[in-house]
Coordinates of C-alpha atoms in Angstrom, one line a residue:
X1 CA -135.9 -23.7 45.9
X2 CA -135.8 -20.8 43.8
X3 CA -138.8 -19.6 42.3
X4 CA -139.5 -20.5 38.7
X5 CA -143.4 -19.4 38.4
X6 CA -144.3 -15.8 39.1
X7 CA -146.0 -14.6 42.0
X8 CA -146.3 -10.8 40.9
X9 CA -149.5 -9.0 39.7
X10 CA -150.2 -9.3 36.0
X11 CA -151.1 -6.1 35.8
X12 CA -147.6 -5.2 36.9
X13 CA -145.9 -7.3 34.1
X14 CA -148.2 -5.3 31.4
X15 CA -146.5 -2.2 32.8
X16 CA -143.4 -3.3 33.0
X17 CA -140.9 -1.8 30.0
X18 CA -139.7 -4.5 27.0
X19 CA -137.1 -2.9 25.9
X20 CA -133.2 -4.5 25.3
X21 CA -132.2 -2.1 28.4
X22 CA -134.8 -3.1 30.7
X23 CA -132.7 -6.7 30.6
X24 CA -129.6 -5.5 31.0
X25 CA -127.7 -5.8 33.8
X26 CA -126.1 -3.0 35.8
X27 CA -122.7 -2.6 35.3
X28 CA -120.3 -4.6 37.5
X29 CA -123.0 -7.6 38.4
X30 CA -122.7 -9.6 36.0
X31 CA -122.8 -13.4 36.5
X32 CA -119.1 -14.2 37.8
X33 CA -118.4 -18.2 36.0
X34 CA -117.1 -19.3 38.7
X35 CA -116.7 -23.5 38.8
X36 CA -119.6 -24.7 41.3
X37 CA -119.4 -27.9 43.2
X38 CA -122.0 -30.5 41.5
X39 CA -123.7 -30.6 45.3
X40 CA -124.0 -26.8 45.5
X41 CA -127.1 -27.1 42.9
X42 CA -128.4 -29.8 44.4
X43 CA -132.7 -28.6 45.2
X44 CA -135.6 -31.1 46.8
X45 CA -139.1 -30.5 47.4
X46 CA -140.8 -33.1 50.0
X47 CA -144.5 -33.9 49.3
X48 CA -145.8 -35.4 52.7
X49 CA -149.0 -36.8 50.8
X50 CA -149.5 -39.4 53.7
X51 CA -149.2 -37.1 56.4
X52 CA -151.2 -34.3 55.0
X53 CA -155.1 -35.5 53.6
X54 CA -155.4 -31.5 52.8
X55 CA -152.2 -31.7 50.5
X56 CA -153.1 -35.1 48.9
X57 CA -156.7 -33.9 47.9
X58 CA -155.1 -31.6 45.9
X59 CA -153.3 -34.5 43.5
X60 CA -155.3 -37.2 44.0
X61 CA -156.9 -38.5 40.9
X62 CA -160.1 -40.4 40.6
X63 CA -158.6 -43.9 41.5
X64 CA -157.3 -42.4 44.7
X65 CA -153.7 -42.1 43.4
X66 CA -151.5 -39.3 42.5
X67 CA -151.7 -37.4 39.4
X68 CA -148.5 -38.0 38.0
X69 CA -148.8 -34.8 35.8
X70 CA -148.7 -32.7 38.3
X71 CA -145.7 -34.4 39.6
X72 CA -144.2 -33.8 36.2
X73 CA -145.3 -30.1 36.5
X74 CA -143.0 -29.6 40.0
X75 CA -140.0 -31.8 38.2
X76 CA -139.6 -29.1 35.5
X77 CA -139.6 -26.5 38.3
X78 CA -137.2 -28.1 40.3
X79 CA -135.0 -28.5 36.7
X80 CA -135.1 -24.7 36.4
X81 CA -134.4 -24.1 40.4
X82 CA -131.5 -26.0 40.3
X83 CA -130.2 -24.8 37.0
X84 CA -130.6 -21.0 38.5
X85 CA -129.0 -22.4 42.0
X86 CA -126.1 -23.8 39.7
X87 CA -125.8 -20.5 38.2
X88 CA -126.2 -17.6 40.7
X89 CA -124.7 -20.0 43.4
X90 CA -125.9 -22.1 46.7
X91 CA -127.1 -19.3 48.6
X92 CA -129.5 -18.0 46.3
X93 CA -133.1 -17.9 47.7
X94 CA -134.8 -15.5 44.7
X95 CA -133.9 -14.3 40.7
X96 CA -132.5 -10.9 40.9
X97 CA -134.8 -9.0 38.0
X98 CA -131.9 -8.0 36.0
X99 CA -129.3 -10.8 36.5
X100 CA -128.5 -10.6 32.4
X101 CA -129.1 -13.9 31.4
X102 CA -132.6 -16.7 31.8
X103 CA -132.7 -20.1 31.9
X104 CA -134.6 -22.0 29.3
X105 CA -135.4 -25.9 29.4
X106 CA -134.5 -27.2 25.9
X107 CA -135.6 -30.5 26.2
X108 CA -136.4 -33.5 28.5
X109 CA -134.3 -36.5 27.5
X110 CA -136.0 -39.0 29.9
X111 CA -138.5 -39.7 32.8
X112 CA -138.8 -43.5 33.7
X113 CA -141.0 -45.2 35.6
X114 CA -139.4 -47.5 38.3
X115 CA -141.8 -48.4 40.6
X116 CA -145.6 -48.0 41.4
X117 CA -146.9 -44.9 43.5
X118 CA -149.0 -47.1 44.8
X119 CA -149.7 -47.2 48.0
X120 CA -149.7 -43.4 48.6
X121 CA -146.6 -42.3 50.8
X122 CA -144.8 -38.9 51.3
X123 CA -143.0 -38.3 48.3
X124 CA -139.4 -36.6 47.9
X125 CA -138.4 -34.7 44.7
X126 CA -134.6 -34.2 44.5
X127 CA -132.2 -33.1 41.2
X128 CA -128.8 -31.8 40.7
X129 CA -126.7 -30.8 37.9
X130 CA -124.0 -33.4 36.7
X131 CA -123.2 -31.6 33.7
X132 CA -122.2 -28.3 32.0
X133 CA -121.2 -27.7 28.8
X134 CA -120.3 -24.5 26.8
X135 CA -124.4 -22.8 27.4
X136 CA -125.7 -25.7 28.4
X137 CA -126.7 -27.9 32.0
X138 CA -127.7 -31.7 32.3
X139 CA -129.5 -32.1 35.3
X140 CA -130.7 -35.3 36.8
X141 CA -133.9 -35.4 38.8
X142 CA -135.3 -38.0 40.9
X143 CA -138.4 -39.0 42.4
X144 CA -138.7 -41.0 45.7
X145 CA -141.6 -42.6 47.9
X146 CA -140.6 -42.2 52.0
X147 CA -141.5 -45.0 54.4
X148 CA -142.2 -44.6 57.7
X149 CA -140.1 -46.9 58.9
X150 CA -137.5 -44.7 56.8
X151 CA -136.8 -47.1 54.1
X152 CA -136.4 -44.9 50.5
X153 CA -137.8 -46.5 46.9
X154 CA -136.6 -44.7 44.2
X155 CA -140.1 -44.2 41.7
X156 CA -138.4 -42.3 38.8
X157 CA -135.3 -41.4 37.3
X158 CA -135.2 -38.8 34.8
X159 CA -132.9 -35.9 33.1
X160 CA -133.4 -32.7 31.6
X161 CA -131.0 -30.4 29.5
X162 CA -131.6 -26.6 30.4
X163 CA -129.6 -23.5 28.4
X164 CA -128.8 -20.6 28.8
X165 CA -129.4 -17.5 27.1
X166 CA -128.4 -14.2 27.1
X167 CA -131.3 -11.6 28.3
X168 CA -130.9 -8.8 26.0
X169 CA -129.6 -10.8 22.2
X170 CA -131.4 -14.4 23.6
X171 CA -128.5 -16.0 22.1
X172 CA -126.6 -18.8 23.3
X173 CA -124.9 -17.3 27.0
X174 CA -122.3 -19.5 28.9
X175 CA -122.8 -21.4 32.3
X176 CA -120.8 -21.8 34.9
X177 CA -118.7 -24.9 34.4
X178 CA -118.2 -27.9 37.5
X179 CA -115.6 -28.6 40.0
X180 CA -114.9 -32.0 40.4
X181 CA -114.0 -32.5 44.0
X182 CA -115.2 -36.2 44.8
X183 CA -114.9 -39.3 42.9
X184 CA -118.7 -39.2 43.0
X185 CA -119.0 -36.5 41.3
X186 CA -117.0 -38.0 38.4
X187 CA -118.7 -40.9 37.7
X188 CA -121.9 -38.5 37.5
X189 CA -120.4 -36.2 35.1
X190 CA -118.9 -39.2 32.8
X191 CA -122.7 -40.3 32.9
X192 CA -123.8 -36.8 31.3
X193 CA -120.8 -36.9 29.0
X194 CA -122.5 -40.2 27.7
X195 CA -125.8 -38.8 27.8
X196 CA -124.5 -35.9 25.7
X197 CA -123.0 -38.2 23.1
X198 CA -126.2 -40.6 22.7
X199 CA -128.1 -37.3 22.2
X200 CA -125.8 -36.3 19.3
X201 CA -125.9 -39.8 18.1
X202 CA -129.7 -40.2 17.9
X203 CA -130.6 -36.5 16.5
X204 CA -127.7 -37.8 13.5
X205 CA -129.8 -41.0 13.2
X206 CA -133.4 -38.6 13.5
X207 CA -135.6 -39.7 10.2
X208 CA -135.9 -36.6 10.0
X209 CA -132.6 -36.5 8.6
X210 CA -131.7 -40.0 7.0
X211 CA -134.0 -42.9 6.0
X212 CA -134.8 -45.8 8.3
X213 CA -132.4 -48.7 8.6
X214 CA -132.4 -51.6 6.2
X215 CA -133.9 -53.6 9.5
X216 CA -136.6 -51.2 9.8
X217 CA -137.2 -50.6 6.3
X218 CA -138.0 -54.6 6.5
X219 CA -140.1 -54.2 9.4
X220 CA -142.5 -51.3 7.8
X221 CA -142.8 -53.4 4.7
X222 CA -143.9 -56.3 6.6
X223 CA -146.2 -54.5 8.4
X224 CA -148.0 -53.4 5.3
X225 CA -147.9 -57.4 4.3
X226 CA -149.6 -57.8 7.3
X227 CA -152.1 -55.3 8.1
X228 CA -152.1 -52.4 5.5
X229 CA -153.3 -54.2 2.4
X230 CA -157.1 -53.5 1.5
X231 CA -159.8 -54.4 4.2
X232 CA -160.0 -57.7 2.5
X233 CA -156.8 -58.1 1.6
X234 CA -154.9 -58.0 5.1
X235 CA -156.6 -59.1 8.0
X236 CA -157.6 -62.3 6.9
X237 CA -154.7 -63.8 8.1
X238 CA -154.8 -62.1 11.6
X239 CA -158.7 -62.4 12.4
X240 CA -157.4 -61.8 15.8
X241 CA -156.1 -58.6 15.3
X242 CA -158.0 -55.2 14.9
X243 CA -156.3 -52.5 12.3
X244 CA -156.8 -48.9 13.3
X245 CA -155.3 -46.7 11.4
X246 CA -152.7 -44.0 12.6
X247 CA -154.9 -40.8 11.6
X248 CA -158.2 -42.3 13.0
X249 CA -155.9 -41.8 16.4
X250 CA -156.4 -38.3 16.2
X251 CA -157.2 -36.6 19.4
X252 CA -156.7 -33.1 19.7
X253 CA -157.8 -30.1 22.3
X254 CA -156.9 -26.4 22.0
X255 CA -157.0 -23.9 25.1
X256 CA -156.3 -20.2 25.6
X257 CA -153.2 -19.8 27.7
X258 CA -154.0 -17.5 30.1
X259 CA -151.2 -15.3 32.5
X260 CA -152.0 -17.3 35.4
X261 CA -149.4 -20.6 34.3
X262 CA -146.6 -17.9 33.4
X263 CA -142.9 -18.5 34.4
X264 CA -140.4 -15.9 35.4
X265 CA -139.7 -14.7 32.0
X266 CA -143.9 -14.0 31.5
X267 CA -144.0 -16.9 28.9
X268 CA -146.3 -19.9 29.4
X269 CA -144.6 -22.3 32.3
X270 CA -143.0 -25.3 31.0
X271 CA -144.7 -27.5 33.3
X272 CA -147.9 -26.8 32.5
X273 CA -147.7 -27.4 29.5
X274 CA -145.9 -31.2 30.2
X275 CA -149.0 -31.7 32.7
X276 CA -151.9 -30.8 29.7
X277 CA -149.3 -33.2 27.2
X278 CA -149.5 -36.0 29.7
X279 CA -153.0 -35.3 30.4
X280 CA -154.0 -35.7 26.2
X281 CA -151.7 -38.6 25.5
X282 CA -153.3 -40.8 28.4
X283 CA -156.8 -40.0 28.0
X284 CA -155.9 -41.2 24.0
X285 CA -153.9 -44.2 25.4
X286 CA -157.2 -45.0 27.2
X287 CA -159.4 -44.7 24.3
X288 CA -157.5 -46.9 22.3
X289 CA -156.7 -49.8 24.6
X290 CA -160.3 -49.6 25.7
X291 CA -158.9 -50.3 29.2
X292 CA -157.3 -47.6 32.2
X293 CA -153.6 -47.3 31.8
X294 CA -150.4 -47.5 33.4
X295 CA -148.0 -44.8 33.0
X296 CA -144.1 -46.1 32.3
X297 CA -141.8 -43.5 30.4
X298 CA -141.5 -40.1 28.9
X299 CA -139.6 -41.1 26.3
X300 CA -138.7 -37.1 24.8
X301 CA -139.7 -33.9 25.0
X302 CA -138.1 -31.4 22.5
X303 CA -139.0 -27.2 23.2
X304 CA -139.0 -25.5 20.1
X305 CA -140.2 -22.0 21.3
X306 CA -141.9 -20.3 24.0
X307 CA -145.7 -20.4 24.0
X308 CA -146.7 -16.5 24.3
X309 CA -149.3 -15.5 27.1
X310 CA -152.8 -14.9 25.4
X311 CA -152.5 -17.1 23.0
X312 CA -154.5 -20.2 21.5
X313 CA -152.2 -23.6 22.0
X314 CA -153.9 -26.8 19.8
X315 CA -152.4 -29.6 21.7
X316 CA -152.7 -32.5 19.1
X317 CA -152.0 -36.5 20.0
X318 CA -151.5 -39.8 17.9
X319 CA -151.0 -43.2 19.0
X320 CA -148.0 -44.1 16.9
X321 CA -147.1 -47.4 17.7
X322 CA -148.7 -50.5 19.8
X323 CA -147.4 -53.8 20.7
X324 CA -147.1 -56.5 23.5
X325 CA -144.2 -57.9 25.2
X326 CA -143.6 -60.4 27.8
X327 CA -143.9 -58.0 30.6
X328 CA -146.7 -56.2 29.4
X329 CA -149.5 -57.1 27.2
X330 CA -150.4 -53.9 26.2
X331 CA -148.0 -51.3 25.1
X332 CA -149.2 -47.7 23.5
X333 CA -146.4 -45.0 22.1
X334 CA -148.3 -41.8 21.8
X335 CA -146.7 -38.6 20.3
X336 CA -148.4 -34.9 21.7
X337 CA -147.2 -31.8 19.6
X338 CA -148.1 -28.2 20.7
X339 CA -149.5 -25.2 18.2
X340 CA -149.7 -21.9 18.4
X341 CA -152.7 -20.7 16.7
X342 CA -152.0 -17.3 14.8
X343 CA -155.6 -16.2 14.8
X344 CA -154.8 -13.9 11.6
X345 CA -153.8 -16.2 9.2
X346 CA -155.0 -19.1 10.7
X347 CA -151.6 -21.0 10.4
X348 CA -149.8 -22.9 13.2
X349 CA -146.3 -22.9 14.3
X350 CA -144.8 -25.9 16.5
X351 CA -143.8 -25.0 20.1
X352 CA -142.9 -28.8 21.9
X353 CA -143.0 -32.0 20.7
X354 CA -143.6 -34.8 23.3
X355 CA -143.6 -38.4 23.7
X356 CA -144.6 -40.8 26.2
X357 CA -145.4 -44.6 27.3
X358 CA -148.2 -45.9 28.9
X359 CA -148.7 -49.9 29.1
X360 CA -151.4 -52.1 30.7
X361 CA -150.0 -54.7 33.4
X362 CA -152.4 -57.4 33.3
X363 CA -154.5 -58.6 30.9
X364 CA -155.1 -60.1 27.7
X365 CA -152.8 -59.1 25.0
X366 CA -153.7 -55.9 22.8
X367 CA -155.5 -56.8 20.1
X368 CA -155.8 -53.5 18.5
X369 CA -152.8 -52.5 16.0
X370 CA -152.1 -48.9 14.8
X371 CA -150.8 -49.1 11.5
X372 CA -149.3 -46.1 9.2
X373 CA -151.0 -44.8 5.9
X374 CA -148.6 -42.6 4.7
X375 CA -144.7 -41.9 4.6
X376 CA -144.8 -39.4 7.6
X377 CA -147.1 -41.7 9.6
X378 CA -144.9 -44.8 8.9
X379 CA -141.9 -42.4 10.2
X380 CA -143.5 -41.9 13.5
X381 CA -144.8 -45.8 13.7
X382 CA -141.1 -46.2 13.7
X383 CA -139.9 -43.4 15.8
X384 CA -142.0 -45.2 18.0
X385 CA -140.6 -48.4 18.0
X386 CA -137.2 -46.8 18.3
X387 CA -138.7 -45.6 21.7
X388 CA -140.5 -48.6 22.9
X389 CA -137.3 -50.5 22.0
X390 CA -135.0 -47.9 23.9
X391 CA -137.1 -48.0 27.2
X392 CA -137.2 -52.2 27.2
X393 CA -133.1 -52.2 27.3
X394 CA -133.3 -49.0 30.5
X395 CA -135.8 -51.0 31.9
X396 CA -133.6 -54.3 31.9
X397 CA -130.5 -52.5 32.8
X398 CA -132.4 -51.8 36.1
X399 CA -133.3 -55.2 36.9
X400 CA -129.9 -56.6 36.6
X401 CA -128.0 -57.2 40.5

């Protein structure tokens, strides 16, 4: 593994020169792109949580399970270990300081849920990259429980994309492309090449960019019908169902980021700030099904910016859509964005937008439904459903022999 979070003094990054020049290189060591073998990346970390009570206290949470945002937390360092490995070659053990370029993750496509982490068992985190583009790395991590009898069950399956970028001009810097040796490695890299396609297809079909589909256009419209008429208008149809409106979702918690969760680069770790995310959107998933819940997906996470050391962070949640299905009779869509909090002006610029999953197994069926009051709300509700709708086909895909 290499390094990701820094272990120096604070004190010693406060001193330390922020000029251009202080990023640059010296001559003649710049990063050679050499092709790398896709297994030449390749990074685990074992977690021996049944063998070690010491290490396990450390992430158990108050059912006597893991935390599984902490387990998030060490999946984004082992994205940016394996995207410097990929980058500075097999044999690297630590970042040289002036290696001329940094490794940024730009955005988490998917983390799903597979199987329980129930009962607790040593734990194996694993990734590689399976594909490079011009300034850009898909790498594909995954998470798996060890028996002792040494069977493996794969838990979760999930990808990020990481970039590069130049240290001095932070523009776009490029990677080193893959060799293709085995017919393995392939397969894997015609699985990123789709990966990379869906991505351009969906941020072309973003409602931030077009309007919703004639389909979903119907949907919205009958879900006004339905539930977003007056309060005695509605619901007299559906006395079984409780309307809760989007913006009474609202749960929100702002915290000064302090140098202690720092990366490499002395910006606030990426982790960290998926492990506070998480945290939010379940504790609002629990408010609003009234009942504990299950974690199933991480259905996106987009990072806009860096989130600067010393400063105030409003992490701000909304449940954005509900429903029930056949395998689960609760299902909550809840969408975290990060501020940063410019104390002079009081206004807020985005950092990361995230969006996650979390169901109930058993159960009576939901009765509570979130419904949108405005234009931007009924763009989320659907955003949503795009998301709910998206994980239901992975999920089936993985069932079939």
């Amino acid at each position: 593994m290499v390094p990701v979070r820094s272990k120096g003094l604070w004190s010693e990054a406060l001193a330390m020169p922020d000029s251009p020049a202080a990023h640059e290189p010296p001559p003649g060591t710049q990063n050679p792109l050499v092709p790398r073998r896709m297994h030449d990346s390749y990074c685990e970390i074992m977690l021996p949580f049944a063998s070690n009570p010491e290490l396990l206290e450390h992430y158990t949470n108050a059912s006597g399970g893991i935390r599984t945002g902490l387990l998030m937390e060490h999946l984004d360092s082992l994205a940016g270990s394996i995207a410097y490995k990929h980058m500075l070659g097999p044999d690297v053990s630590a970042l040289p300081k002036n290696a001329g370029f940094y490794m940024v993750t730009a955005s988490v496509d998917r983390l799903d849920m597979l199987a329980s982490l129930y009962p607790v068992r040593d734990m194996r985190l694993s990734g590689q990259v399976i594909h490079t583009g011009r300034s850009s790395l898909e790498i594909a991590v995954r998470m798996e429980a060890l028996e002792k009898g040494g069977k493996e069950e794969t838990i979760m399956l999930g990808r990020f994309c990481m970039v590069c970028r130049d240290a001095r001009t932070h523009g776009a810097a490029p990677v080193n492309p893959l060799s293709l040796d085995l017919p393995e490695d392939h397969v894997l890299y015609n699985i990123g090449e789709v990966h990379k396609n869906k991505r351009q297809s969906r941020a072309v079909r973003s409602l931030n960019r077009v309007p919703p589909t004639s389909s979903e256009a119907e949907s919205l419209h009958s879900l006004y019908l339905q539930y977003g008429l007056d309060e005695n208008e509605g619901l007299s149809a559906h006395p079984e169902r409780e309307r809760v409106w989007m913006g009474d979702t609202r749960l929100e918690k702002t915290l000064v980021m302090f140098p202690q969760e720092r990366n490499v680069h002395q910006k606030i770790f990426g982790g960290y700030l998926m492990r506070l995310a998480y945290e939010l959107g379940f504790a609002n998933s629990c408010l609003f099904t009234r009942d504990h819940v299950t974690f199933l997906s991480l259905d996106g996470i987009a990072f806009a910016r860096p989130v600067p050391i010393g400063s105030l962070l409003r992490l701000t949640s909304y449940i954005v859509h509900s429903a029930t299905s056949e395998n689960y009779p609760a299902l909550v869509h809840v969408w975290v964005h990060a501020d940063v909090v410019n104390l002079e002006t009081g206004t807020e610029q985005r950092t990361n937008d995230f969006r996650f999953t979390w169901c109930r197994e058993n159960g009576p069926p939901l009765k509570r439904m979130v419904v949108p009051k405005t234009y931007g709300e009924a763009m989320q509700w659907l955003e949503g459903r795009r998301a709910l709708e998206m994980g239901s086909e992975i999920r089936k895909l993985r069932k079939r022999p």
